[in-house]
Amino acid sequence: MDRELYGREAVLDDGGLVARLCGLTRHGGARVAYEHGDDPPVTVFTGGRGTGKTALLKEVRNRYRGYTPLALLDCAHVEPPADHGPGWTPLTGALAELAVQFSPRVLGARPVRFPRLSLGLVAVAAIGWSREDDERARRDLQRLGPLLATVDPTRGAAAHWVGKVLAKLAATFAETAAPLAGVLAEATVETVLEEVFGRMQRSAEGWYGGYRNAGGRGKAGLQQLANDFEQGGRRRQEAEAFLVGALTEDLHHAYTGLRRGTRIGRPLLLLDNAHEPLGRQLAEPILRARSAEGRRDRLVVLAASRVRDHEALRQATRLRLPETAHRAPCPRGESVGSGILVVELTPLSPAQTRGAFDRHDPAGRTPAELPRAVHRLTGGRPLGVALLGRAAGEAPAGLKPELTPGRLLDLTVELREDSPPVPVAPALLAELLPVPRPGPYAVLAAAHDEDSARVLAHARLPSESRDGDVALRVRDRLRAEDWAASAPGSRHFVADPLLRALLLHRLRFEDGDHPRYAAWHAVHETLRRHYGPEPGPYRLHHDLALGLTEDAVTHLRATFPEPDVLGWLGRLRFVASAPYPRERGATGPDPRRAVALGQAPPDELPDGLDADGTELHLALRRLLHAVWLLTDPLALPDEEVADRLAYELRRLSGRHLSDSGSLWDAATHWPRDIRAWREPSLPPGREDGV
């Protein structure tokens, strides 16, 4: 069954990018004209965590498996076998795994065989063997069994050839005083050729005659390959690149050998987390062979990279996902990188987000504005949309009409039928920020910049500081994970709204100290003290996070007459961006709503206010709570509160003596911004919302 990919049709439609690259519609339904002829680019899908890269590659696998040879590899998770010898590296392990995945029979064609790659991996496996430890040799050889079974299933899967190789090695050890990698490799390869390879397959050895110093002699090339691999450094890199070439040559031979013409479509190599070193080790030799040697290997490489600006992508052609729906040009220049097509995965649109919610809540029992509010919170990140949409669909019927993005984070969701439901917020956080201990990140999510993050680290994370500056360590990890900590223009240390909301949710609710919320209070009290006794915007921001609003209202009243109205509006906007101290699972209207609408009288008014001062104070109290509620990414929009916001700003414009225009413009544009799910703009009406 196809996954719902929402907006990824440009890649997977019958005339989409993958079809045009591999020559087949999904499920092998029909041929498609090759867009790039015999020179397809290496296509790299880029985007941060949760943007759907892995889901996209898995869907390509699901749709094309059985119709064309394909393999999917996660370059970040190639697990080393227990007690492996020096002939195993992440690359050699990956090549063996890829060959096994490529080998099964597909519709209308014989299985792909990998004799060249098998010989190369057999040769390098031998470099760590010794006469004192034949068990290691046995284990290494047995691990190569599935790969050799692609050459001949009846012989490769059997175990008798392992014993014969060991016997040959024993004789070699007896004849050689100082065993060399090349000598062992030759002995091993000779036996494998005799015991596993058929007569027609033995010619594959000759391909290694093209290796350096081989002079056209295959056995010499295999010996040199093993020696270079053992040497390490640049020589090993050359050997590993040649082994990648062996994989592509075997695939190419499957399309051009005696049975050519029987295959339709091209093989698909799918590389997840290709920004990892292994991804480059696999892709770069393919690109270099195509660029420098003019090689046409027919292999379609689709990769996913979390790092948009990886150095290997500097010379690539860049397109956004929708631009690839019908055509994806990738002009080939002289540089190796010109053979790369980078496709940026764009966020889901509001309509696509609504489609995801409609799928999980077809009866429409959740609030009509909930999908749009989730889109604002997630920025259209597919992982967040899918998980929150599922949570909305699984919510108890009585709770659905009152759902908000914040309440969705409080729910549980069933991710697998064979596992119990899991809490939404921790599950989503673990996917977006896979760190062993998210606690320090949750603490620092309350900070605004590196200085305030250091203050928090010193006060709340003293044990973490023994390993260096915690704030900088967290900052660097966030940047490495493509979360721009302390991004230019951001007012928060964790700039992304979704990640920040999840970390602050953890800070408030994961300490098990309801209703005191000790960790939440300690963190915001620390920052409140840091910003000093004067009621500046940063201190007042943390007042609101602690549920204290009167000092903020008093400050707004005291500074209202000043001529810098835009600065005053900016301070109002920043103070009201404070996270609201929610109660988990609270039902009913948001308490801020009653205050914003003037339905909740103040507990106490400041002393010394005359009638005019009291009226201004109450108006600013309503305004502050309106902005706080309407800009909260965990709340739903509220038309009545938005109308009240405009009303209060218009009335304030009539009170200001020097710059009523900015307040009047805010009364017009801020409700419009909020209804368009944008931050209130400064100056009001500015299109970029700065």
XYZ file of C-alpha atoms in Angstrom:
690
model
C 0.000 0.000 0.000
C 1.377 3.418 -0.959
C 2.185 5.828 1.839
C 0.490 9.203 1.867
C 3.358 11.522 1.031
C 1.497 14.845 0.711
C 3.222 17.013 -1.839
C 5.905 14.544 -2.944
C 4.071 13.734 -6.179
C 6.744 15.558 -8.177
C 9.052 12.671 -7.345
C 6.718 9.678 -7.401
C 4.028 10.329 -9.992
C 4.089 8.191 -13.127
C 5.738 11.068 -14.954
C 7.673 12.245 -11.915
C 11.385 12.587 -11.299
C 12.116 8.975 -10.334
C 10.175 7.613 -13.292
C 12.090 9.851 -15.694
C 15.429 8.838 -14.179
C 14.909 5.074 -14.006
C 12.678 4.731 -17.066
C 9.724 3.063 -15.333
C 6.441 4.217 -13.891
C 5.834 3.134 -10.303
C 5.207 -0.605 -9.916
C 6.857 -1.120 -13.312
C 3.619 -0.308 -15.108
C 5.152 1.185 -18.260
C 8.304 2.551 -19.773
C 9.136 6.245 -19.437
C 11.519 8.209 -21.641
C 14.850 8.861 -19.914
C 15.177 12.564 -19.211
C 18.981 12.560 -19.036
C 19.709 9.920 -21.636
C 22.537 7.639 -20.566
C 23.964 10.152 -18.063
C 21.570 10.480 -15.098
C 22.701 12.822 -12.319
C 23.231 11.760 -8.743
C 20.084 13.231 -7.165
C 20.319 14.453 -3.582
C 17.168 15.325 -1.644
C 17.968 17.846 1.079
C 16.081 18.981 4.155
C 16.307 18.960 7.923
C 15.009 16.274 10.224
C 11.362 15.487 9.768
C 11.118 16.805 6.207
C 10.333 13.385 4.755
C 13.642 12.344 3.194
C 13.680 8.828 4.650
C 9.977 8.317 3.983
C 10.521 9.349 0.372
C 13.377 6.885 -0.191
C 11.413 4.080 1.464
C 8.434 4.800 -0.746
C 10.651 4.645 -3.839
C 11.846 1.260 -2.602
C 8.312 0.042 -1.940
C 7.041 1.107 -5.351
C 9.933 -0.177 -7.463
C 11.007 -3.302 -5.572
C 10.526 -6.347 -7.739
C 10.474 -4.328 -10.950
C 14.068 -3.117 -11.173
C 17.173 -3.952 -9.077
C 17.419 -1.637 -6.098
C 19.085 -1.263 -2.729
C 18.501 1.068 0.213
C 21.302 1.861 2.657
C 21.343 4.115 5.712
C 24.844 5.579 5.645
C 24.583 6.510 9.331
C 23.868 2.961 10.506
C 26.186 0.396 8.985
C 26.833 -1.807 11.989
C 30.230 -3.536 12.229
C 30.082 -7.307 12.734
C 31.406 -8.703 15.982
C 35.151 -9.323 16.030
C 35.697 -8.404 12.405
C 39.112 -8.324 10.803
C 40.882 -5.275 9.301
C 39.416 -6.107 5.891
C 36.050 -4.831 7.112
C 35.362 -1.121 6.910
C 32.018 0.668 6.738
C 32.507 0.884 2.972
C 33.293 -2.790 2.385
C 30.432 -3.752 4.692
C 28.107 -1.429 2.798
C 29.154 -2.772 -0.605
C 28.466 -6.356 0.444
C 25.046 -5.354 1.794
C 24.178 -3.401 -1.346
C 25.099 -6.293 -3.617
C 22.882 -8.681 -1.661
C 19.971 -6.244 -1.927
C 20.516 -5.692 -5.652
C 20.705 -9.402 -6.467
C 17.102 -10.758 -6.245
C 15.250 -11.573 -9.453
C 12.999 -8.814 -10.779
C 10.137 -8.923 -13.242
C 11.275 -10.275 -16.581
C 14.980 -10.524 -15.767
C 17.503 -12.822 -14.144
C 19.129 -12.011 -10.783
C 22.086 -9.647 -10.847
C 25.410 -11.331 -10.088
C 28.394 -9.659 -8.471
C 31.537 -11.615 -9.377
C 33.869 -8.590 -9.634
C 32.840 -7.154 -6.288
C 33.032 -10.597 -4.697
C 36.636 -11.081 -5.788
C 37.648 -7.632 -4.540
C 36.045 -8.082 -1.123
C 37.504 -11.572 -0.809
C 40.962 -10.132 -1.530
C 40.764 -7.354 1.060
C 39.222 -9.656 3.665
C 42.472 -11.636 3.685
C 44.741 -8.821 4.879
C 44.311 -9.483 8.598
C 44.617 -13.268 8.637
C 47.447 -15.123 10.326
C 48.452 -18.737 10.859
C 47.740 -18.373 14.584
C 44.120 -17.305 14.127
C 42.358 -19.305 11.447
C 39.032 -18.750 13.251
C 39.071 -15.114 12.228
C 39.596 -16.145 8.629
C 36.703 -18.608 8.929
C 34.370 -15.945 10.339
C 35.345 -13.377 7.713
C 34.809 -15.883 4.913
C 31.452 -16.996 6.226
C 30.296 -13.389 6.335
C 31.033 -13.190 2.613
C 28.755 -16.178 1.959
C 25.629 -14.134 1.042
C 27.700 -12.048 -1.389
C 29.241 -15.103 -3.053
C 25.761 -16.621 -3.259
C 24.911 -13.867 -5.748
C 27.513 -15.450 -8.044
C 26.253 -19.003 -7.578
C 23.537 -19.653 -4.980
C 24.220 -23.371 -4.837
C 27.933 -23.002 -4.151
C 28.159 -19.662 -2.382
C 25.550 -20.588 0.209
C 27.327 -23.863 1.014
C 30.171 -24.036 3.517
C 32.568 -26.489 1.865
C 34.463 -23.749 0.000
C 35.422 -22.113 3.311
C 37.319 -25.224 4.391
C 39.155 -25.400 1.092
C 40.181 -21.748 1.359
C 41.505 -22.352 4.875
C 43.475 -25.372 3.668
C 45.009 -23.320 0.860
C 45.887 -20.575 3.335
C 47.574 -23.081 5.638
C 49.771 -24.223 2.764
C 50.517 -20.619 1.867
C 51.541 -19.828 5.437
C 53.887 -22.820 5.413
C 55.574 -21.636 2.244
C 55.853 -17.961 3.188
C 58.100 -16.808 5.996
C 56.545 -13.331 6.202
C 52.971 -13.459 4.837
C 51.959 -10.417 2.829
C 48.443 -9.191 2.166
C 48.821 -9.696 -1.567
C 50.011 -13.303 -1.229
C 47.097 -14.229 1.032
C 44.684 -12.433 -1.264
C 45.943 -14.400 -4.275
C 45.606 -17.719 -2.493
C 42.106 -16.889 -1.315
C 40.946 -15.595 -4.697
C 42.320 -18.664 -6.521
C 40.381 -21.017 -4.299
C 37.155 -18.993 -4.510
C 37.449 -18.897 -8.301
C 37.815 -22.670 -8.395
C 35.130 -23.516 -5.862
C 32.419 -20.882 -6.335
C 32.788 -19.301 -9.769
C 31.628 -20.986 -12.940
C 33.702 -21.027 -16.130
C 32.015 -17.962 -17.636
C 32.293 -15.965 -14.414
C 36.016 -16.416 -13.963
C 36.667 -13.784 -16.604
C 35.523 -11.225 -13.998
C 39.005 -11.465 -12.507
C 40.351 -9.699 -15.570
C 38.572 -6.489 -14.612
C 41.183 -5.936 -11.888
C 43.845 -5.764 -14.578
C 42.854 -2.103 -14.794
C 43.964 -1.409 -11.232
C 47.160 0.558 -10.741
C 50.421 -1.285 -11.501
C 48.451 -4.370 -12.627
C 49.458 -4.100 -16.295
C 46.278 -5.811 -17.417
C 46.810 -8.841 -15.155
C 43.792 -9.488 -12.947
C 45.584 -11.431 -10.199
C 48.253 -8.755 -9.972
C 45.553 -6.114 -9.633
C 43.864 -8.011 -6.820
C 47.178 -8.408 -5.021
C 47.906 -4.693 -5.381
C 44.375 -3.867 -4.211
C 44.895 -5.891 -1.023
C 48.307 -4.312 -0.400
C 46.889 -0.808 -0.864
C 43.967 -1.564 1.396
C 46.319 -2.770 4.131
C 48.505 0.331 3.736
C 45.627 2.638 4.719
C 45.403 6.370 4.061
C 45.200 7.543 0.477
C 46.042 4.106 -0.909
C 43.121 2.550 0.936
C 40.847 5.271 -0.410
C 41.952 4.380 -3.941
C 41.274 0.711 -3.284
C 37.852 1.415 -1.836
C 36.942 3.632 -4.796
C 37.890 0.778 -7.151
C 35.622 -1.558 -5.179
C 32.744 0.880 -5.695
C 33.572 0.663 -9.377
C 33.357 -3.119 -9.130
C 29.798 -2.824 -7.836
C 28.736 -0.517 -10.671
C 30.551 -2.668 -13.263
C 28.663 -5.763 -12.135
C 25.379 -3.869 -12.363
C 26.345 -2.501 -15.791
C 27.250 -5.982 -17.014
C 23.799 -7.226 -16.031
C 22.383 -4.775 -18.595
C 24.960 -5.273 -21.354
C 25.963 -8.934 -21.139
C 24.682 -11.889 -23.121
C 21.124 -11.326 -21.910
C 21.048 -7.606 -22.686
C 17.744 -6.254 -23.880
C 15.776 -8.331 -21.390
C 15.866 -5.632 -18.694
C 13.789 -2.501 -18.657
C 14.402 0.418 -16.349
C 17.575 1.225 -14.495
C 18.839 0.014 -11.118
C 18.213 2.297 -8.139
C 20.747 2.967 -5.395
C 19.040 4.728 -2.461
C 21.354 6.305 0.117
C 19.839 7.734 3.294
C 21.923 10.099 5.457
C 24.309 10.559 2.554
C 25.900 13.564 4.288
C 27.761 11.033 6.441
C 31.308 10.163 5.248
C 30.127 6.804 3.910
C 27.695 8.538 1.578
C 30.479 10.483 -0.042
C 32.686 7.368 -0.247
C 29.966 5.630 -2.238
C 28.822 8.485 -4.473
C 32.082 10.244 -5.303
C 33.780 7.336 -7.185
C 30.657 6.995 -9.326
C 30.703 10.705 -10.111
C 34.436 10.724 -10.841
C 34.165 7.769 -13.197
C 31.358 9.484 -15.066
C 33.166 12.822 -15.231
C 36.788 11.847 -15.819
C 36.307 8.595 -17.717
C 33.015 9.298 -19.446
C 31.621 6.119 -17.897
C 27.950 5.336 -18.462
C 27.000 2.879 -15.725
C 23.165 3.230 -15.923
C 22.912 3.389 -12.132
C 20.379 5.869 -10.728
C 21.583 7.208 -7.372
C 18.985 8.857 -5.131
C 20.426 10.196 -1.889
C 19.108 12.092 1.120
C 21.180 14.677 2.967
C 20.320 16.610 6.104
C 23.107 19.106 5.308
C 21.871 21.439 2.583
C 25.211 23.198 2.119
C 27.569 20.224 2.284
C 30.912 21.006 0.665
C 30.425 18.178 -1.833
C 27.341 19.938 -3.198
C 28.998 23.274 -4.049
C 28.992 22.716 -7.819
C 25.600 21.006 -7.968
C 22.507 22.182 -9.804
C 19.820 23.139 -7.260
C 16.059 22.932 -7.683
C 13.116 23.004 -5.316
C 10.869 19.962 -5.239
C 7.901 21.399 -7.192
C 10.251 22.464 -9.993
C 11.103 18.818 -10.755
C 7.563 17.643 -11.505
C 7.954 17.686 -15.295
C 11.597 18.483 -15.958
C 14.784 18.521 -13.883
C 17.677 19.954 -15.918
C 21.177 19.294 -14.645
C 23.772 20.778 -17.032
C 26.986 18.755 -16.927
C 30.176 20.793 -16.680
C 33.805 19.817 -16.203
C 33.662 19.584 -12.400
C 32.746 16.343 -10.679
C 30.060 18.094 -8.649
C 28.226 19.234 -11.763
C 26.878 15.700 -12.007
C 24.789 16.265 -8.860
C 21.201 17.466 -8.827
C 20.164 18.836 -5.432
C 16.416 18.831 -4.817
C 15.267 20.756 -1.759
C 12.262 19.132 -0.101
C 9.803 21.943 0.462
C 7.429 22.089 3.449
C 3.869 20.911 3.111
C 1.354 23.566 2.188
C -1.571 24.419 4.487
C -3.862 22.509 2.105
C -1.647 19.425 2.293
C -1.593 19.685 6.080
C -5.383 19.824 6.093
C -5.405 16.745 3.871
C -3.339 14.892 6.455
C -5.822 15.811 9.202
C -8.813 14.902 7.044
C -7.300 11.481 6.559
C -7.131 10.865 10.318
C -10.333 12.735 11.211
C -12.674 12.163 8.242
C -15.749 13.091 10.303
C -14.282 16.539 11.029
C -14.787 16.422 14.790
C -11.672 18.483 15.548
C -11.688 22.306 15.339
C -11.672 23.602 11.778
C -8.599 25.738 12.424
C -6.559 22.963 14.028
C -4.746 21.854 10.818
C -3.730 25.430 10.048
C -2.513 25.943 13.612
C -0.469 22.732 13.385
C 0.960 23.963 10.090
C 2.060 27.175 11.830
C 3.672 25.219 14.669
C 5.446 22.669 12.473
C 6.265 24.943 9.552
C 4.820 22.214 7.326
C 7.427 19.674 8.455
C 5.904 16.364 7.297
C 6.951 14.335 10.339
C 5.313 16.789 12.741
C 2.175 17.098 10.603
C 1.796 13.316 10.310
C 2.306 12.597 14.013
C 0.052 15.405 15.253
C -2.580 14.498 12.659
C -2.565 10.922 13.885
C -2.810 12.107 17.496
C -5.855 14.197 16.581
C -7.479 11.203 14.933
C -6.845 8.956 17.942
C -7.938 11.517 20.562
C -10.987 10.620 22.689
C -14.222 11.773 21.038
C -15.121 14.072 23.913
C -11.776 15.846 23.711
C -11.657 16.413 19.943
C -13.725 19.634 19.820
C -11.334 21.304 22.304
C -8.040 20.252 20.718
C -5.257 22.785 20.226
C -1.664 22.155 19.117
C -0.636 22.329 22.780
C -3.202 19.736 23.814
C -2.088 17.480 20.964
C 1.388 17.440 22.521
C -0.162 16.191 25.779
C -1.781 13.134 24.124
C -0.497 9.656 23.352
C -0.380 8.118 19.897
C -0.107 4.564 18.596
C 2.879 4.404 16.270
C 2.847 0.613 15.858
C 0.053 -1.885 16.224
C 2.275 -4.229 18.226
C 3.397 -1.549 20.710
C 1.517 0.485 23.334
C 0.750 4.158 22.620
C 3.550 6.625 23.321
C 3.402 10.290 24.467
C 3.289 12.591 21.468
C 5.747 15.300 22.545
C 8.621 12.990 23.651
C 8.143 10.773 20.585
C 8.316 13.724 18.209
C 11.264 15.260 20.057
C 13.205 11.985 19.871
C 12.734 11.914 16.090
C 13.722 15.517 15.543
C 16.597 15.668 18.032
C 18.030 12.173 18.593
C 20.388 12.898 21.480
C 21.024 10.555 24.438
C 19.952 13.142 27.034
C 17.622 15.921 25.888
C 17.451 17.454 29.402
C 20.221 20.039 28.879
C 18.649 21.077 25.578
C 15.301 21.609 27.317
C 16.923 23.859 29.916
C 18.757 25.952 27.324
C 15.645 26.251 25.129
C 14.475 28.994 27.512
C 17.533 31.114 26.672
C 17.685 33.898 24.097
C 21.338 33.896 23.085
C 24.656 32.309 23.976
C 25.196 34.593 26.980
C 21.881 33.725 28.606
C 22.436 30.070 27.689
C 25.736 30.162 29.593
C 23.969 31.688 32.593
C 21.477 28.845 32.584
C 24.192 26.233 32.103
C 26.198 27.601 35.031
C 23.181 27.750 37.349
C 21.142 24.727 36.281
C 23.649 22.355 34.609
C 26.818 22.503 36.735
C 27.650 18.819 36.244
C 27.495 19.225 32.456
C 30.063 22.038 32.508
C 32.912 19.740 33.467
C 33.242 18.739 29.827
C 33.465 22.302 28.519
C 31.062 25.076 27.643
C 27.639 23.437 27.635
C 25.991 26.267 25.701
C 28.500 26.020 22.870
C 28.342 22.234 22.847
C 24.552 22.333 22.549
C 24.774 25.099 19.943
C 27.157 23.079 17.794
C 25.027 19.945 18.059
C 21.927 21.871 17.036
C 23.770 23.292 14.050
C 25.065 19.846 13.114
C 21.492 18.567 13.232
C 20.448 21.464 10.944
C 18.634 23.317 13.730
C 20.019 26.834 13.550
C 20.750 27.681 17.182
C 21.220 31.412 17.717
C 20.310 32.103 14.104
C 20.710 35.714 12.920
C 17.565 37.673 13.726
C 16.258 35.068 16.131
C 15.216 36.152 19.614
C 15.685 32.642 21.000
C 18.672 30.343 21.470
C 16.661 27.519 19.839
C 15.312 29.301 16.795
C 12.943 26.707 15.316
C 9.430 27.120 16.796
C 8.575 23.409 16.732
C 11.794 22.222 18.349
C 11.655 25.002 20.917
C 8.032 24.151 21.775
C 8.914 20.477 22.237
C 11.909 21.254 24.442
C 9.922 23.687 26.570
C 7.157 21.089 26.851
C 9.745 18.701 28.216
C 11.068 21.346 30.599
C 7.614 21.990 32.023
C 6.077 18.537 32.129
C 8.892 16.006 32.348
C 10.071 16.826 35.874
C 7.225 14.871 37.485
C 6.544 17.775 39.827
C 3.001 18.768 38.871
C 1.611 21.252 39.851
C 4.762 22.995 41.135
C 6.711 22.624 37.889
C 9.945 23.085 39.780
C 12.306 22.841 36.790
C 10.254 25.328 34.747
C 10.154 27.831 37.593
C 13.842 27.452 38.399
C 14.930 28.070 34.808
C 12.747 31.133 34.248
C 13.580 32.541 37.691
C 17.268 32.199 36.860
C 16.858 34.202 33.659
C 14.584 36.719 35.376
C 17.327 37.431 37.920
C 19.948 37.526 35.185
C 18.175 40.385 33.439
C 18.156 42.428 36.629
C 15.555 44.288 38.689
C 14.651 46.827 36.020
C 11.509 45.864 34.078
C 13.176 45.452 30.681
C 11.564 43.336 27.966
C 13.682 40.241 28.644
C 12.857 40.180 32.334
C 9.179 40.794 31.609
C 9.229 37.978 29.031
C 10.185 35.566 31.798
C 7.637 37.145 34.134
C 4.961 36.055 31.710
C 6.451 32.560 31.498
C 6.007 32.416 35.269
C 2.417 33.640 35.023
C 3.237 37.160 36.297
C 1.749 39.866 34.082
C 1.218 43.010 36.149
C 4.789 44.336 35.917
C 4.595 43.983 32.146
C 1.342 45.938 32.003
C 2.774 48.623 34.280
C 5.905 48.917 32.111
C 3.837 49.194 28.934
C 1.719 51.923 30.557
C 4.749 53.854 31.832
C 6.509 53.813 28.451
C 3.439 54.337 26.282
C 3.772 58.151 26.042
C 7.358 57.936 24.719
C 7.820 59.017 21.078
C 9.327 55.694 19.896
C 6.047 53.877 19.266
C 7.616 51.291 16.957
C 10.059 50.387 19.726
C 7.133 50.146 22.143
C 5.254 47.822 19.766
C 8.388 45.717 19.373
C 8.717 45.345 23.134
C 5.059 44.390 23.398
C 5.503 41.770 20.695
C 8.620 40.313 22.320
C 7.269 40.217 25.878
C 4.102 38.511 24.602
C 6.152 35.847 22.799
C 6.816 34.220 26.194
C 5.774 30.567 26.494
C 2.485 30.249 28.327
C 2.665 28.239 31.602
C 0.031 25.703 30.521
C -1.524 23.046 32.693
C -1.304 19.558 31.189
C -4.655 18.326 29.933
C -6.508 21.512 30.905
C -9.975 21.801 29.354
C -12.167 24.760 28.597
C -11.269 28.185 27.154
C -7.756 29.544 27.462
C -7.629 31.831 30.568
C -5.972 34.551 28.484
C -9.123 34.863 26.393
C -11.284 36.206 29.208
C -8.644 38.797 30.117
C -8.223 39.896 26.480
C -11.985 40.383 26.126
C -12.265 42.305 29.381
C -14.263 39.563 31.058
C -11.804 38.945 33.900
C -11.275 41.848 36.328
C -7.724 42.426 37.576
C -6.808 41.066 40.986
C -5.426 44.428 42.061
C -4.665 47.772 40.410
C -1.453 49.725 41.097
C -1.720 52.509 43.638
C -1.962 56.156 42.609
C -3.756 55.775 39.286
C -6.388 58.330 38.349
C -9.339 57.424 36.150
C -7.444 58.015 32.924
C -4.442 56.010 34.134
C -6.722 53.173 35.246
C -8.417 53.081 31.863
C -5.028 52.943 30.072
C -3.753 50.258 32.438
C -6.786 48.013 31.816
C -6.592 48.576 28.066
C -2.943 47.541 27.985
C -3.722 44.509 30.125
C -6.292 43.423 27.563
C -3.896 44.165 24.699
C -1.020 42.205 26.238
C -3.165 39.116 26.802
C -4.622 39.374 23.299
C -1.187 39.442 21.654
C 0.053 36.691 23.982
C -2.842 34.396 23.022
C -3.000 35.185 19.314
C 0.733 34.665 18.691
C 1.041 31.496 20.784
C 1.958 28.632 18.396
C 0.292 26.153 20.771
C -3.090 27.942 20.687
C -5.850 28.242 18.105
C -6.737 31.562 16.442
C -9.641 33.442 17.921
C -11.599 35.859 15.713
C -13.237 37.668 18.623
C -9.881 38.275 20.312
C -8.372 39.425 16.988
C -11.194 41.941 16.616
C -10.600 43.103 20.185
C -6.888 43.510 19.439
C -7.714 45.855 16.551
C -10.182 47.757 18.725
C -7.655 48.304 21.538
C -4.915 49.468 19.165
C -7.223 51.905 17.414
C -8.282 53.390 20.731
C -4.638 53.682 21.820
C -3.829 55.551 18.601
C -6.220 58.277 19.715
C -4.362 58.666 23.019
C -0.818 59.016 21.694
C 0.377 62.559 21.137
C 3.254 62.103 18.668
C 2.930 58.860 16.660
C -0.645 57.715 16.451
C 0.008 56.459 12.909
C 2.047 53.422 13.944
C -0.647 52.335 16.399
C -3.362 52.851 13.791
C -1.357 50.806 11.249
C -0.877 48.063 13.834
C -4.658 47.997 14.388
C -5.034 47.330 10.666
C -2.104 45.028 9.957
C -1.575 43.003 13.104
C -4.957 41.237 12.965
C -4.324 40.686 9.251
C -0.910 39.198 9.988
C -2.351 36.952 12.660
C -5.166 35.736 10.388
C -2.486 34.978 7.760
C -0.583 33.007 10.439
C 2.316 35.439 10.423
C 4.074 37.164 13.276
C 2.793 40.740 13.781
C 4.917 42.856 11.451
C 7.162 45.782 12.363
C 6.677 48.367 11.128
C 3.043 47.287 10.798
C 2.402 46.187 7.239
C 5.986 45.305 6.368
C 5.782 42.227 4.156
C 8.712 40.286 5.615
C 7.318 40.681 9.133
C 10.606 41.828 10.650
